[in-house]
C-alpha positions as a LaTeX table, in Angstrom:
\begin{tabular}{lrrr}
\hline
Residue & $x$ (\AA) & $y$ (\AA) & $z$ (\AA) \\
\hline
Met1 & $-26.33$ & $-3.98$ & 55.38 \\
Phe2 & $-27.90$ & $-1.83$ & 52.24 \\
Arg3 & $-31.20$ & $-1.29$ & 51.72 \\
Lys4 & $-32.10$ & 0.99 & 49.18 \\
Val5 & $-30.23$ & 1.39 & 45.83 \\
Lys6 & $-30.06$ & 4.54 & 43.45 \\
Lys7 & $-28.37$ & 4.63 & 40.12 \\
Val8 & $-27.20$ & 7.80 & 37.98 \\
Lys9 & $-25.56$ & 6.90 & 34.32 \\
Ile10 & $-23.56$ & 9.66 & 32.14 \\
Phe11 & $-24.96$ & 10.27 & 29.86 \\
Pro12 & $-23.49$ & 12.43 & 26.38 \\
Leu13 & $-23.24$ & 16.37 & 27.38 \\
Ala14 & $-25.61$ & 16.71 & 24.20 \\
Leu15 & $-28.47$ & 14.70 & 25.14 \\
Ile16 & $-27.97$ & 15.92 & 28.81 \\
Met17 & $-28.99$ & 19.41 & 27.42 \\
Ala18 & $-31.53$ & 18.37 & 25.32 \\
Ala19 & $-33.51$ & 16.78 & 28.29 \\
Gly20 & $-33.23$ & 19.58 & 29.93 \\
Phe21 & $-31.19$ & 18.42 & 32.69 \\
Leu22 & $-28.29$ & 20.29 & 32.41 \\
Tyr23 & $-29.90$ & 22.95 & 35.22 \\
Gly24 & $-31.24$ & 21.39 & 38.40 \\
Ala25 & $-30.79$ & 19.93 & 41.50 \\
Phe26 & $-27.03$ & 19.04 & 40.73 \\
Gly27 & $-25.79$ & 22.40 & 39.41 \\
Val28 & $-24.34$ & 22.56 & 35.66 \\
Leu29 & $-22.23$ & 19.08 & 34.98 \\
Arg30 & $-19.69$ & 18.94 & 32.30 \\
Pro31 & $-18.79$ & 15.54 & 30.24 \\
Gly32 & $-17.21$ & 13.01 & 32.04 \\
Ala33 & $-19.38$ & 14.38 & 35.98 \\
Ala34 & $-22.29$ & 13.10 & 37.37 \\
Ala35 & $-23.71$ & 14.08 & 40.84 \\
Ala36 & $-25.89$ & 12.17 & 43.17 \\
Ser37 & $-27.05$ & 12.84 & 46.95 \\
Gly38 & $-24.71$ & 15.63 & 47.21 \\
Val39 & $-21.53$ & 13.84 & 45.46 \\
Val40 & $-20.27$ & 14.94 & 42.50 \\
Phe41 & $-18.07$ & 12.14 & 40.30 \\
Glu42 & $-15.44$ & 13.20 & 37.59 \\
Val43 & $-13.14$ & 11.06 & 35.32 \\
Asp44 & $-10.30$ & 12.41 & 33.71 \\
Ala45 & $-6.93$ & 11.67 & 31.87 \\
Asp46 & $-3.69$ & 12.79 & 31.90 \\
Thr47 & $-3.52$ & 13.07 & 28.17 \\
Pro48 & $-7.28$ & 13.12 & 26.86 \\
Val49 & $-5.99$ & 12.80 & 23.26 \\
Val50 & $-3.90$ & 10.46 & 22.08 \\
Pro51 & $-1.74$ & 9.85 & 19.16 \\
Ala52 & $-3.38$ & 7.20 & 16.84 \\
Gly53 & $-2.32$ & 4.34 & 15.75 \\
Glu54 & 0.29 & 3.78 & 18.98 \\
Ser55 & 0.68 & 1.76 & 21.63 \\
Arg56 & 0.41 & 4.11 & 24.87 \\
Ser57 & $-0.50$ & 3.86 & 28.31 \\
Val58 & $-2.61$ & 6.68 & 29.79 \\
Thr59 & $-3.29$ & 7.68 & 33.25 \\
Val60 & $-7.03$ & 7.96 & 34.43 \\
Arg61 & $-8.46$ & 10.18 & 37.14 \\
Ala62 & $-11.57$ & 9.29 & 39.07 \\
Leu63 & $-12.59$ & 11.80 & 41.20 \\
Val64 & $-14.94$ & 12.06 & 43.69 \\
Arg65 & $-15.86$ & 15.31 & 45.53 \\
Pro66 & $-18.83$ & 17.11 & 47.89 \\
Asp67 & $-21.15$ & 18.66 & 45.92 \\
Gly68 & $-21.06$ & 22.34 & 47.28 \\
Gly69 & $-23.79$ & 23.22 & 46.19 \\
Ala70 & $-25.58$ & 20.57 & 47.89 \\
Val71 & $-27.52$ & 20.95 & 51.08 \\
Arg72 & $-27.18$ & 18.31 & 53.32 \\
Lys73 & $-28.20$ & 17.04 & 56.82 \\
Arg74 & $-25.48$ & 16.10 & 58.78 \\
Ile75 & $-25.54$ & 12.55 & 60.70 \\
Pro76 & $-24.98$ & 12.64 & 64.27 \\
Leu77 & $-21.70$ & 11.44 & 65.97 \\
Ala78 & $-21.16$ & 8.60 & 68.16 \\
Val79 & $-17.16$ & 9.50 & 69.18 \\
Ala80 & $-15.16$ & 7.55 & 71.89 \\
Leu81 & $-11.96$ & 9.99 & 73.06 \\
Val82 & $-9.28$ & 6.97 & 73.99 \\
Leu83 & $-6.71$ & 8.57 & 75.65 \\
Asp84 & $-3.21$ & 7.59 & 76.74 \\
Gln85 & $-2.51$ & 8.69 & 80.33 \\
Ser86 & 0.27 & 6.07 & 80.86 \\
Gly87 & 3.69 & 7.57 & 82.49 \\
Ser88 & 4.84 & 8.91 & 79.55 \\
Met89 & 2.36 & 11.33 & 79.29 \\
Arg90 & 3.78 & 13.07 & 81.96 \\
Ser91 & 6.78 & 14.64 & 80.00 \\
Glu92 & 6.56 & 17.75 & 78.05 \\
Asn93 & 3.18 & 18.66 & 79.17 \\
Arg94 & 1.90 & 16.27 & 76.82 \\
Ile95 & $-1.39$ & 15.51 & 79.21 \\
Glu96 & $-2.34$ & 19.00 & 79.70 \\
Asn97 & $-1.86$ & 19.53 & 75.74 \\
Ala98 & $-3.74$ & 16.08 & 75.74 \\
Lys99 & $-6.75$ & 17.17 & 77.60 \\
Leu100 & $-7.17$ & 20.57 & 75.59 \\
Gly101 & $-7.25$ & 18.37 & 72.29 \\
Ala102 & $-10.30$ & 16.21 & 73.75 \\
Met103 & $-12.13$ & 19.57 & 75.09 \\
Lys104 & $-11.64$ & 20.91 & 71.48 \\
Ala105 & $-12.90$ & 18.06 & 69.95 \\
Leu106 & $-16.17$ & 18.50 & 71.94 \\
Glu107 & $-16.31$ & 21.83 & 70.62 \\
Arg108 & $-17.18$ & 20.72 & 67.64 \\
Leu109 & $-20.11$ & 18.37 & 68.67 \\
Gly110 & $-23.11$ & 19.63 & 68.44 \\
Ala111 & $-26.39$ & 18.54 & 70.69 \\
Gly112 & $-27.20$ & 15.86 & 68.53 \\
Asp113 & $-23.93$ & 14.09 & 68.82 \\
Val114 & $-22.87$ & 11.63 & 71.70 \\
Ala115 & $-19.49$ & 11.14 & 73.15 \\
Thr116 & $-17.12$ & 9.10 & 75.44 \\
Leu117 & $-14.02$ & 9.35 & 77.33 \\
Val118 & $-11.74$ & 6.19 & 77.77 \\
Val119 & $-8.31$ & 6.35 & 79.40 \\
Tyr120 & $-5.98$ & 3.76 & 79.45 \\
Asp121 & $-2.72$ & 3.25 & 81.45 \\
Ser122 & $-2.09$ & $-0.61$ & 82.20 \\
Glu123 & $-5.58$ & $-1.20$ & 82.27 \\
Ala124 & $-8.34$ & 0.69 & 80.55 \\
Ser125 & $-11.16$ & 2.62 & 81.89 \\
Val126 & $-14.69$ & 4.25 & 80.87 \\
Lys127 & $-13.99$ & 8.10 & 82.62 \\
Val128 & $-17.48$ & 9.39 & 80.83 \\
Pro129 & $-20.34$ & 6.93 & 79.29 \\
Pro130 & $-21.64$ & 7.74 & 76.36 \\
Met131 & $-23.81$ & 10.53 & 76.69 \\
Pro132 & $-24.94$ & 13.75 & 75.01 \\
Ala133 & $-21.45$ & 16.05 & 73.49 \\
Ser134 & $-23.12$ & 18.94 & 74.91 \\
Glu135 & $-22.53$ & 17.87 & 78.55 \\
Lys136 & $-19.91$ & 19.92 & 78.44 \\
Ser137 & $-19.44$ & 19.95 & 81.91 \\
Val138 & $-19.29$ & 16.84 & 82.57 \\
Phe139 & $-16.74$ & 16.18 & 80.14 \\
Ser140 & $-14.52$ & 18.97 & 81.37 \\
Lys141 & $-14.61$ & 17.68 & 85.17 \\
Ala142 & $-13.65$ & 14.35 & 83.61 \\
Ile143 & $-10.57$ & 15.51 & 81.46 \\
Ser144 & $-9.55$ & 17.88 & 84.46 \\
Gly145 & $-9.48$ & 14.44 & 86.68 \\
Ile146 & $-6.86$ & 12.59 & 84.17 \\
Arg147 & $-3.85$ & 11.96 & 85.81 \\
Ala148 & $-0.86$ & 10.41 & 84.25 \\
Gly149 & 0.70 & 7.13 & 85.31 \\
Gly150 & 1.29 & 3.12 & 84.90 \\
Ser151 & 1.99 & 1.25 & 81.35 \\
Thr152 & $-0.17$ & 1.69 & 77.97 \\
Ala153 & $-2.87$ & $-0.86$ & 77.27 \\
Leu154 & $-3.62$ & 0.53 & 74.14 \\
Tyr155 & $-5.63$ & $-2.35$ & 72.45 \\
Asp156 & $-7.27$ & $-2.21$ & 75.31 \\
Gly157 & $-8.59$ & 1.10 & 75.45 \\
Val158 & $-9.46$ & 0.82 & 71.48 \\
Arg159 & $-11.49$ & $-2.10$ & 72.39 \\
Leu160 & $-13.06$ & $-0.46$ & 75.24 \\
Gly161 & $-14.16$ & 2.84 & 73.25 \\
Ala162 & $-15.46$ & 0.83 & 70.77 \\
Glu163 & $-17.59$ & $-1.32$ & 73.19 \\
Gln164 & $-19.00$ & 2.22 & 74.64 \\
Ile165 & $-20.28$ & 3.52 & 70.91 \\
Leu166 & $-20.87$ & 0.08 & 69.04 \\
Pro167 & $-24.89$ & $-0.21$ & 70.57 \\
Phe168 & $-24.74$ & 3.25 & 68.75 \\
Val169 & $-24.69$ & 2.16 & 65.21 \\
Asn170 & $-27.55$ & 0.39 & 64.57 \\
Asp171 & $-29.53$ & 3.77 & 65.77 \\
Gly172 & $-28.30$ & 6.07 & 62.36 \\
Tyr173 & $-24.97$ & 7.50 & 64.51 \\
Val174 & $-21.74$ & 7.23 & 62.81 \\
Pro175 & $-19.00$ & 6.00 & 64.96 \\
Arg176 & $-15.24$ & 7.42 & 65.41 \\
Ile177 & $-12.71$ & 6.14 & 67.67 \\
Ile178 & $-10.33$ & 9.05 & 68.50 \\
Leu179 & $-7.28$ & 7.24 & 69.54 \\
Leu180 & $-4.33$ & 8.97 & 71.50 \\
Ser181 & $-1.14$ & 7.32 & 72.39 \\
Asp182 & 2.95 & 8.69 & 73.09 \\
Gly183 & 4.19 & 5.13 & 73.68 \\
Ile184 & 5.00 & 1.49 & 72.84 \\
Ala185 & 1.86 & $-0.71$ & 73.54 \\
Asn186 & 2.95 & $-3.28$ & 76.09 \\
Val187 & 0.26 & $-4.27$ & 78.20 \\
Gly188 & $-2.18$ & $-7.43$ & 76.28 \\
Pro189 & $-2.01$ & $-7.34$ & 72.40 \\
Ser190 & 0.39 & $-5.27$ & 70.62 \\
Ser191 & 2.04 & $-6.32$ & 67.58 \\
Thr192 & 1.41 & $-4.19$ & 64.61 \\
Arg193 & $-0.47$ & $-7.71$ & 63.00 \\
Glu194 & $-2.92$ & $-7.63$ & 65.80 \\
Leu195 & $-3.84$ & $-4.14$ & 66.22 \\
Ala196 & $-4.21$ & $-4.05$ & 62.17 \\
Asn197 & $-6.72$ & $-7.06$ & 62.88 \\
Leu198 & $-8.67$ & $-4.95$ & 65.27 \\
Gly199 & $-8.89$ & $-2.23$ & 63.12 \\
Arg200 & $-10.16$ & $-4.45$ & 60.62 \\
Thr201 & $-12.81$ & $-5.60$ & 62.76 \\
Leu202 & $-14.27$ & $-2.83$ & 63.96 \\
Ala203 & $-14.23$ & $-1.53$ & 60.21 \\
Glu204 & $-16.69$ & $-4.06$ & 59.59 \\
Arg205 & $-18.46$ & $-3.03$ & 62.71 \\
Glu206 & $-18.83$ & 0.20 & 60.69 \\
Met207 & $-16.39$ & 2.21 & 62.70 \\
Thr208 & $-13.41$ & 4.75 & 61.85 \\
Ile209 & $-10.38$ & 4.91 & 64.21 \\
Thr210 & $-8.26$ & 8.20 & 63.52 \\
Thr211 & $-5.13$ & 7.69 & 65.41 \\
Ile212 & $-2.32$ & 10.58 & 66.73 \\
Gly213 & 1.28 & 9.52 & 67.80 \\
Leu214 & 2.38 & 12.08 & 69.74 \\
Gly215 & 6.16 & 12.48 & 70.68 \\
Leu216 & 8.76 & 9.83 & 69.09 \\
Asp217 & 8.43 & 6.75 & 71.08 \\
Tyr218 & 5.28 & 5.71 & 69.68 \\
Asn219 & 4.94 & 2.75 & 67.10 \\
Glu220 & 4.44 & 4.45 & 63.86 \\
Asp221 & 4.04 & 0.94 & 61.53 \\
Leu222 & 1.13 & $-0.19$ & 64.47 \\
Met223 & $-0.77$ & 3.39 & 64.23 \\
Thr224 & $-1.04$ & 3.74 & 60.83 \\
Ala225 & $-1.96$ & 0.52 & 60.29 \\
Leu226 & $-5.10$ & 0.40 & 63.00 \\
Ala227 & $-6.15$ & 3.82 & 61.09 \\
Ala228 & $-5.66$ & 2.34 & 57.06 \\
Glu229 & $-7.75$ & $-0.92$ & 58.50 \\
Ser230 & $-10.64$ & 0.84 & 59.30 \\
Gly231 & $-10.08$ & 3.80 & 57.04 \\
Gly232 & $-9.65$ & 6.18 & 59.57 \\
Asn233 & $-6.62$ & 9.42 & 59.20 \\
Ala234 & $-3.34$ & 9.12 & 60.92 \\
Tyr235 & $-1.14$ & 12.03 & 62.01 \\
Phe236 & 1.88 & 12.44 & 63.93 \\
Ala237 & 2.37 & 14.92 & 66.67 \\
Arg238 & 6.12 & 15.95 & 67.23 \\
Arg239 & 4.94 & 18.53 & 69.76 \\
Ala240 & 2.12 & 18.29 & 72.13 \\
Glu241 & 1.56 & 21.67 & 71.47 \\
Ser242 & 0.12 & 20.74 & 67.98 \\
Leu243 & $-2.78$ & 18.26 & 69.75 \\
Ser244 & $-5.14$ & 21.18 & 70.06 \\
Asp245 & $-5.13$ & 21.66 & 66.35 \\
Ile246 & $-4.91$ & 17.63 & 65.26 \\
Phe247 & $-8.33$ & 17.37 & 67.29 \\
Thr248 & $-9.95$ & 19.93 & 65.43 \\
Arg249 & $-8.69$ & 18.83 & 62.36 \\
Asp250 & $-10.48$ & 15.21 & 62.60 \\
Met251 & $-13.64$ & 16.57 & 63.61 \\
Met252 & $-13.83$ & 18.59 & 60.70 \\
Asp253 & $-13.73$ & 15.79 & 58.61 \\
Ala254 & $-15.81$ & 13.68 & 61.28 \\
Thr255 & $-18.60$ & 16.41 & 60.81 \\
Ser256 & $-18.50$ & 16.72 & 56.85 \\
Leu257 & $-18.62$ & 13.23 & 56.24 \\
Thr258 & $-20.14$ & 12.96 & 52.86 \\
Ala259 & $-20.16$ & 9.02 & 51.71 \\
Arg260 & $-18.83$ & 6.22 & 52.99 \\
Arg261 & $-17.04$ & 2.91 & 51.79 \\
Val262 & $-16.21$ & 4.66 & 49.00 \\
Arg263 & $-15.07$ & 2.82 & 45.55 \\
Val264 & $-14.23$ & 2.87 & 41.90 \\
Thr265 & $-14.20$ & 0.18 & 39.40 \\
Leu266 & $-12.38$ & 1.02 & 35.87 \\
Thr267 & $-13.65$ & $-1.75$ & 33.32 \\
Cys268 & $-11.85$ & $-1.31$ & 30.41 \\
Ala269 & $-12.93$ & $-1.88$ & 26.49 \\
Ser270 & $-11.86$ & $-4.05$ & 23.88 \\
Gly271 & $-8.31$ & $-3.04$ & 22.59 \\
Val272 & $-7.61$ & $-1.57$ & 25.93 \\
Arg273 & $-5.47$ & $-3.45$ & 29.01 \\
Pro274 & $-5.13$ & $-2.47$ & 32.94 \\
Ile275 & $-2.22$ & $-2.33$ & 33.68 \\
Gly276 & $-2.97$ & $-1.15$ & 37.65 \\
Ala277 & $-3.64$ & 1.59 & 40.24 \\
Ile278 & $-1.48$ & 3.95 & 41.04 \\
Gly279 & $-1.02$ & 5.08 & 45.02 \\
Arg280 & $-3.56$ & 3.18 & 46.38 \\
Lys281 & $-4.51$ & $-0.68$ & 46.12 \\
Gly282 & $-6.09$ & $-2.12$ & 43.52 \\
Ser283 & $-7.36$ & $-5.42$ & 43.12 \\
Pro284 & $-8.07$ & $-6.82$ & 39.81 \\
Lys285 & $-11.30$ & $-7.97$ & 38.59 \\
Gly286 & $-11.51$ & $-10.36$ & 35.54 \\
Gly287 & $-8.64$ & $-9.65$ & 33.55 \\
Thr288 & $-10.66$ & $-6.42$ & 32.40 \\
Ala289 & $-10.95$ & $-4.78$ & 35.84 \\
Ile290 & $-9.41$ & $-3.08$ & 38.97 \\
Glu291 & $-11.36$ & $-1.84$ & 41.69 \\
Val292 & $-10.13$ & 1.07 & 44.38 \\
Tyr293 & $-11.24$ & 1.47 & 47.88 \\
Ile294 & $-11.38$ & 5.32 & 48.73 \\
Asp295 & $-12.62$ & 4.42 & 51.53 \\
Asn296 & $-14.57$ & 8.14 & 53.36 \\
Leu297 & $-15.41$ & 11.30 & 51.67 \\
Tyr298 & $-15.43$ & 14.45 & 53.70 \\
Gly299 & $-15.27$ & 17.99 & 52.83 \\
Asp300 & $-12.46$ & 17.72 & 50.30 \\
Glu301 & $-12.10$ & 16.23 & 47.31 \\
Lys302 & $-9.87$ & 12.32 & 46.86 \\
Tyr303 & $-9.14$ & 10.43 & 44.05 \\
Ala304 & $-8.22$ & 6.78 & 42.45 \\
Leu305 & $-5.87$ & 6.71 & 39.88 \\
Phe306 & $-5.47$ & 3.89 & 36.99 \\
Glu307 & $-2.79$ & 3.50 & 34.54 \\
Ile308 & $-4.38$ & 1.66 & 31.54 \\
Glu309 & $-2.46$ & 0.74 & 28.06 \\
Ile310 & $-4.55$ & 1.35 & 24.70 \\
Thr311 & $-2.85$ & $-0.86$ & 22.17 \\
Ala312 & $-2.36$ & 0.73 & 18.57 \\
Ala313 & $-4.35$ & $-1.91$ & 16.47 \\
Glu314 & $-7.67$ & $-0.53$ & 18.35 \\
Asn315 & $-6.47$ & 3.05 & 17.61 \\
Pro316 & $-6.60$ & 3.34 & 13.50 \\
Glu317 & $-5.66$ & 6.73 & 12.53 \\
Lys318 & $-9.37$ & 7.03 & 11.24 \\
Thr319 & $-11.34$ & 7.17 & 14.02 \\
Ala320 & $-11.63$ & 10.23 & 16.15 \\
Val321 & $-13.24$ & 9.08 & 18.99 \\
Leu322 & $-12.27$ & 5.83 & 21.36 \\
Asp323 & $-14.24$ & 4.90 & 23.87 \\
Ala324 & $-11.62$ & 3.36 & 26.32 \\
Ala325 & $-13.16$ & 2.12 & 29.98 \\
Thr326 & $-16.14$ & 2.87 & 31.49 \\
Leu327 & $-15.73$ & 3.88 & 35.66 \\
Lys328 & $-18.08$ & 2.90 & 38.22 \\
Leu329 & $-18.28$ & 4.79 & 41.55 \\
Glu330 & $-20.45$ & 2.99 & 44.24 \\
Tyr331 & $-20.55$ & 4.64 & 47.87 \\
Leu332 & $-22.75$ & 4.36 & 50.51 \\
Asp333 & $-25.39$ & 7.95 & 50.95 \\
Pro334 & $-24.52$ & 8.03 & 55.31 \\
Thr335 & $-28.27$ & 10.46 & 55.65 \\
Thr336 & $-30.14$ & 7.70 & 53.76 \\
Asp337 & $-28.41$ & 4.62 & 54.51 \\
Ser338 & $-28.32$ & 3.64 & 50.79 \\
Val339 & $-26.05$ & 2.70 & 47.90 \\
Val340 & $-25.38$ & 4.68 & 45.52 \\
Val341 & $-23.93$ & 3.94 & 42.02 \\
Met342 & $-22.57$ & 6.40 & 39.44 \\
Glu343 & $-20.84$ & 5.69 & 35.83 \\
Ala344 & $-19.26$ & 7.26 & 33.54 \\
Pro345 & $-17.36$ & 6.70 & 30.53 \\
Leu346 & $-13.26$ & 7.72 & 29.34 \\
Thr347 & $-13.92$ & 8.46 & 26.35 \\
Leu348 & $-10.40$ & 9.87 & 24.22 \\
Thr349 & $-9.54$ & 11.63 & 21.10 \\
Leu350 & $-7.68$ & 10.28 & 18.66 \\
Ala351 & $-4.93$ & 12.71 & 16.73 \\
Ala352 & $-2.86$ & 12.22 & 13.85 \\
Asp353 & $-0.44$ & 15.34 & 15.22 \\
Ala354 & 1.36 & 14.33 & 17.81 \\
Gly355 & 1.41 & 17.88 & 19.23 \\
Glu356 & $-1.74$ & 18.28 & 19.96 \\
Val357 & $-1.25$ & 15.25 & 22.42 \\
Glu358 & 1.01 & 17.23 & 24.66 \\
Lys359 & $-0.92$ & 20.56 & 23.78 \\
Asn360 & $-3.67$ & 18.96 & 25.47 \\
Arg361 & $-2.00$ & 16.82 & 28.38 \\
Arg362 & $-3.45$ & 17.79 & 32.16 \\
Asp363 & $-1.23$ & 18.66 & 34.45 \\
Asp364 & $-3.10$ & 18.45 & 37.45 \\
Val365 & $-3.38$ & 14.72 & 36.98 \\
Val366 & $-0.05$ & 14.42 & 35.54 \\
Val367 & 1.36 & 15.86 & 39.02 \\
Gln368 & $-0.74$ & 13.98 & 41.12 \\
Ala369 & 0.41 & 10.74 & 39.71 \\
Ala370 & 3.75 & 11.40 & 40.19 \\
Ile371 & 3.01 & 12.34 & 44.28 \\
Ala372 & 0.93 & 9.02 & 43.96 \\
Arg373 & 4.09 & 6.99 & 42.78 \\
Asn374 & 6.38 & 9.20 & 44.76 \\
Ala375 & 4.65 & 7.18 & 47.97 \\
Glu376 & 5.18 & 3.91 & 46.86 \\
Ile377 & 9.08 & 4.96 & 46.18 \\
Arg378 & 9.26 & 5.89 & 49.53 \\
Glu379 & 7.50 & 2.98 & 51.13 \\
Glu380 & 10.13 & 0.82 & 49.30 \\
Ala381 & 12.89 & 2.99 & 50.43 \\
Val382 & 11.67 & 2.47 & 53.63 \\
Arg383 & 11.34 & $-1.33$ & 53.43 \\
Leu384 & 15.14 & $-1.20$ & 52.26 \\
Ala385 & 16.29 & 0.93 & 55.23 \\
Asp386 & 14.24 & $-1.11$ & 57.57 \\
Glu387 & 16.74 & $-4.25$ & 55.91 \\
Gly388 & 19.76 & $-2.54$ & 56.38 \\
Arg389 & 20.21 & $-1.63$ & 52.73 \\
Ser390 & 20.45 & 2.16 & 53.19 \\
Asp391 & 22.58 & 2.81 & 49.93 \\
Glu392 & 19.82 & 0.80 & 47.56 \\
Ala393 & 17.09 & 3.09 & 49.33 \\
Ala394 & 19.26 & 5.93 & 48.88 \\
Arg395 & 20.08 & 5.07 & 45.17 \\
Val396 & 15.92 & 4.42 & 44.47 \\
Leu397 & 15.13 & 8.01 & 45.83 \\
Arg398 & 17.98 & 9.49 & 43.80 \\
Thr399 & 16.58 & 8.01 & 41.20 \\
Arg400 & 13.10 & 9.10 & 41.47 \\
Ala401 & 14.02 & 12.38 & 42.29 \\
Glu402 & 16.05 & 12.84 & 38.95 \\
Ser403 & 12.75 & 11.10 & 37.14 \\
Leu404 & 10.55 & 14.00 & 38.28 \\
Ala405 & 12.71 & 16.60 & 37.60 \\
Ala406 & 13.44 & 15.50 & 33.94 \\
Met407 & 9.26 & 15.61 & 33.28 \\
Ala408 & 9.71 & 19.11 & 33.63 \\
Pro409 & 11.25 & 21.15 & 29.97 \\
Ser410 & 13.12 & 23.29 & 32.58 \\
Pro411 & 13.92 & 23.60 & 36.14 \\
Met412 & 12.04 & 26.88 & 36.19 \\
Ala413 & 9.22 & 25.65 & 34.33 \\
Met414 & 8.57 & 23.22 & 37.01 \\
Glu415 & 5.36 & 22.66 & 39.06 \\
Pro416 & 5.68 & 23.71 & 42.75 \\
Glu417 & 4.53 & 20.22 & 43.86 \\
Ile418 & 7.27 & 18.40 & 41.92 \\
Lys419 & 10.03 & 20.76 & 42.48 \\
Ser420 & 9.22 & 20.38 & 46.51 \\
Glu421 & 9.21 & 16.53 & 46.01 \\
Val422 & 12.89 & 16.37 & 44.38 \\
Glu423 & 14.01 & 18.43 & 46.86 \\
Asp424 & 12.30 & 16.19 & 49.31 \\
Leu425 & 13.76 & 12.82 & 48.03 \\
Glu426 & 16.88 & 14.09 & 47.35 \\
Ala427 & 17.10 & 15.07 & 51.01 \\
Leu428 & 16.35 & 11.32 & 52.30 \\
Ser429 & 18.53 & 10.20 & 50.04 \\
Ala430 & 21.35 & 12.30 & 51.34 \\
Val431 & 20.36 & 11.27 & 54.49 \\
Leu432 & 20.52 & 7.69 & 54.36 \\
Leu433 & 23.80 & 7.85 & 52.08 \\
Glu434 & 25.77 & 9.98 & 55.16 \\
Glu435 & 23.78 & 8.20 & 58.14 \\
Lys436 & 22.73 & 4.58 & 56.90 \\
Asn437 & 19.66 & 5.13 & 58.10 \\
Met438 & 16.68 & 7.18 & 59.57 \\
Ser439 & 16.14 & 8.72 & 62.77 \\
Ser440 & 12.82 & 7.83 & 64.57 \\
Glu441 & 11.82 & 11.63 & 64.11 \\
Gln442 & 12.49 & 10.98 & 60.09 \\
Arg443 & 10.72 & 7.90 & 59.56 \\
Lys444 & 7.89 & 8.88 & 61.51 \\
Asn445 & 7.81 & 11.73 & 59.07 \\
Val446 & 8.06 & 9.47 & 56.26 \\
Leu447 & 5.31 & 7.29 & 56.97 \\
Phe448 & 2.74 & 9.95 & 57.96 \\
Gln449 & 3.87 & 11.45 & 54.34 \\
Ile450 & 3.01 & 8.31 & 52.54 \\
Tyr451 & $-0.20$ & 7.84 & 54.34 \\
Arg452 & $-1.04$ & 11.38 & 54.16 \\
Gln453 & $-0.32$ & 11.55 & 49.68 \\
Gln454 & $-2.15$ & 7.84 & 49.16 \\
Asn455 & $-5.19$ & 9.22 & 51.29 \\
Gln456 & $-5.61$ & 12.01 & 50.03 \\
Gln457 & $-5.88$ & 13.29 & 53.92 \\
Ala458 & $-6.59$ & 17.25 & 54.55 \\
Pro459 & $-3.81$ & 18.40 & 56.63 \\
Val460 & $-3.04$ & 20.61 & 59.69 \\
Pro461 & $-2.47$ & 23.89 & 58.07 \\
Glu462 & $-1.93$ & 25.43 & 61.66 \\
Lys463 & 1.01 & 23.48 & 62.87 \\
Arg464 & 3.03 & 22.47 & 59.59 \\
Glu465 & 6.12 & 20.33 & 61.22 \\
Asn466 & 2.84 & 18.10 & 61.42 \\
Val467 & 2.56 & 17.80 & 57.76 \\
Glu468 & 6.04 & 17.52 & 56.52 \\
\hline
\end{tabular}
């Protein structure tokens, strides 16, 4: 558990400069930003200038990113490669590409890391017990000897992989399970609920699970639930040739771990009401606050989005500045095993001129919030389609596409990300109207897209078919 606590609080920029803190280990900090132990915390609003004397909703972004200038010691990893070797892996050269991907993952590990290799078919077995990842010849020989055949004991494979690396958790290692499957779990526990419970249990033991679904025959609901409950990544590999890049991408994340158990809490000031979280699940706290879990921070930024309402009664025209909320970031520093807490205020400027509101709009926050809402819309569409209500699902998608298109003053002025989202939503709506359902590939693509958007998961640029 947590042993030490460090707390960093944001102060107005003028005070920071006066105290001589502007330059130092954290570099230059702007208002609404702080840095500690290699992490930068920034708070922004889609409309940092709001109209005085009016009620208005505001989108708040709490962004967390690695401090690029900080020098960090990498924490050693304990990695369990859990590979499907069931009979279906014989097709389309899947087993050979899985072997290549596993070796690519091992290549990114260093001498201080530990790895183990577990395979499963009708039952799970340990091919290589935990040992230094530098023992490449041992792993190579074991991986080369993998042969496909049998059923799919997926649950036992994950459980056995977890058992191999569990002893390393208390020795300062960061545990990570990478699960590959191309089929439906049909031996042992096999429901989405059971696998989600397993992911939740392993997360309580500090384990993160990355799931890689290969082909069109695996259960995407099960695989994404397993990853989500543990705070891991989830990938859809339509073709086996993509596995090498996916394994490499995930190890890039694992070796750049900056913060764990990341969570952000927004607490509203008097006269400000929290509406909810956008994209991620938010937990209400006492009527004035919302807490959002981000889980792990790797080499790229992640953020939580909130929606708040500012009431007209608390916005008199004579007031120039409104202290609307306080945001608190809490995370576990993996290098010191201590909790770090940072706080930042959300301060908005009040203006009588409506033009000032639009002129100061933060388009980057607007776009991110729109994409996060799109993930929620896609989830609703999948649910409706699964219930046989494809026309309703199509209507939900089309309405959202029209709403997004209306955000821009003209089609030419539309943000590229929004334009792409409009086209994608319209295409999926057309499919549902014409086909009255989604194909297995379309459904997997949509669920993966939802997961990637909600968790701000880094893409696999080498194989575009895996990130569509």
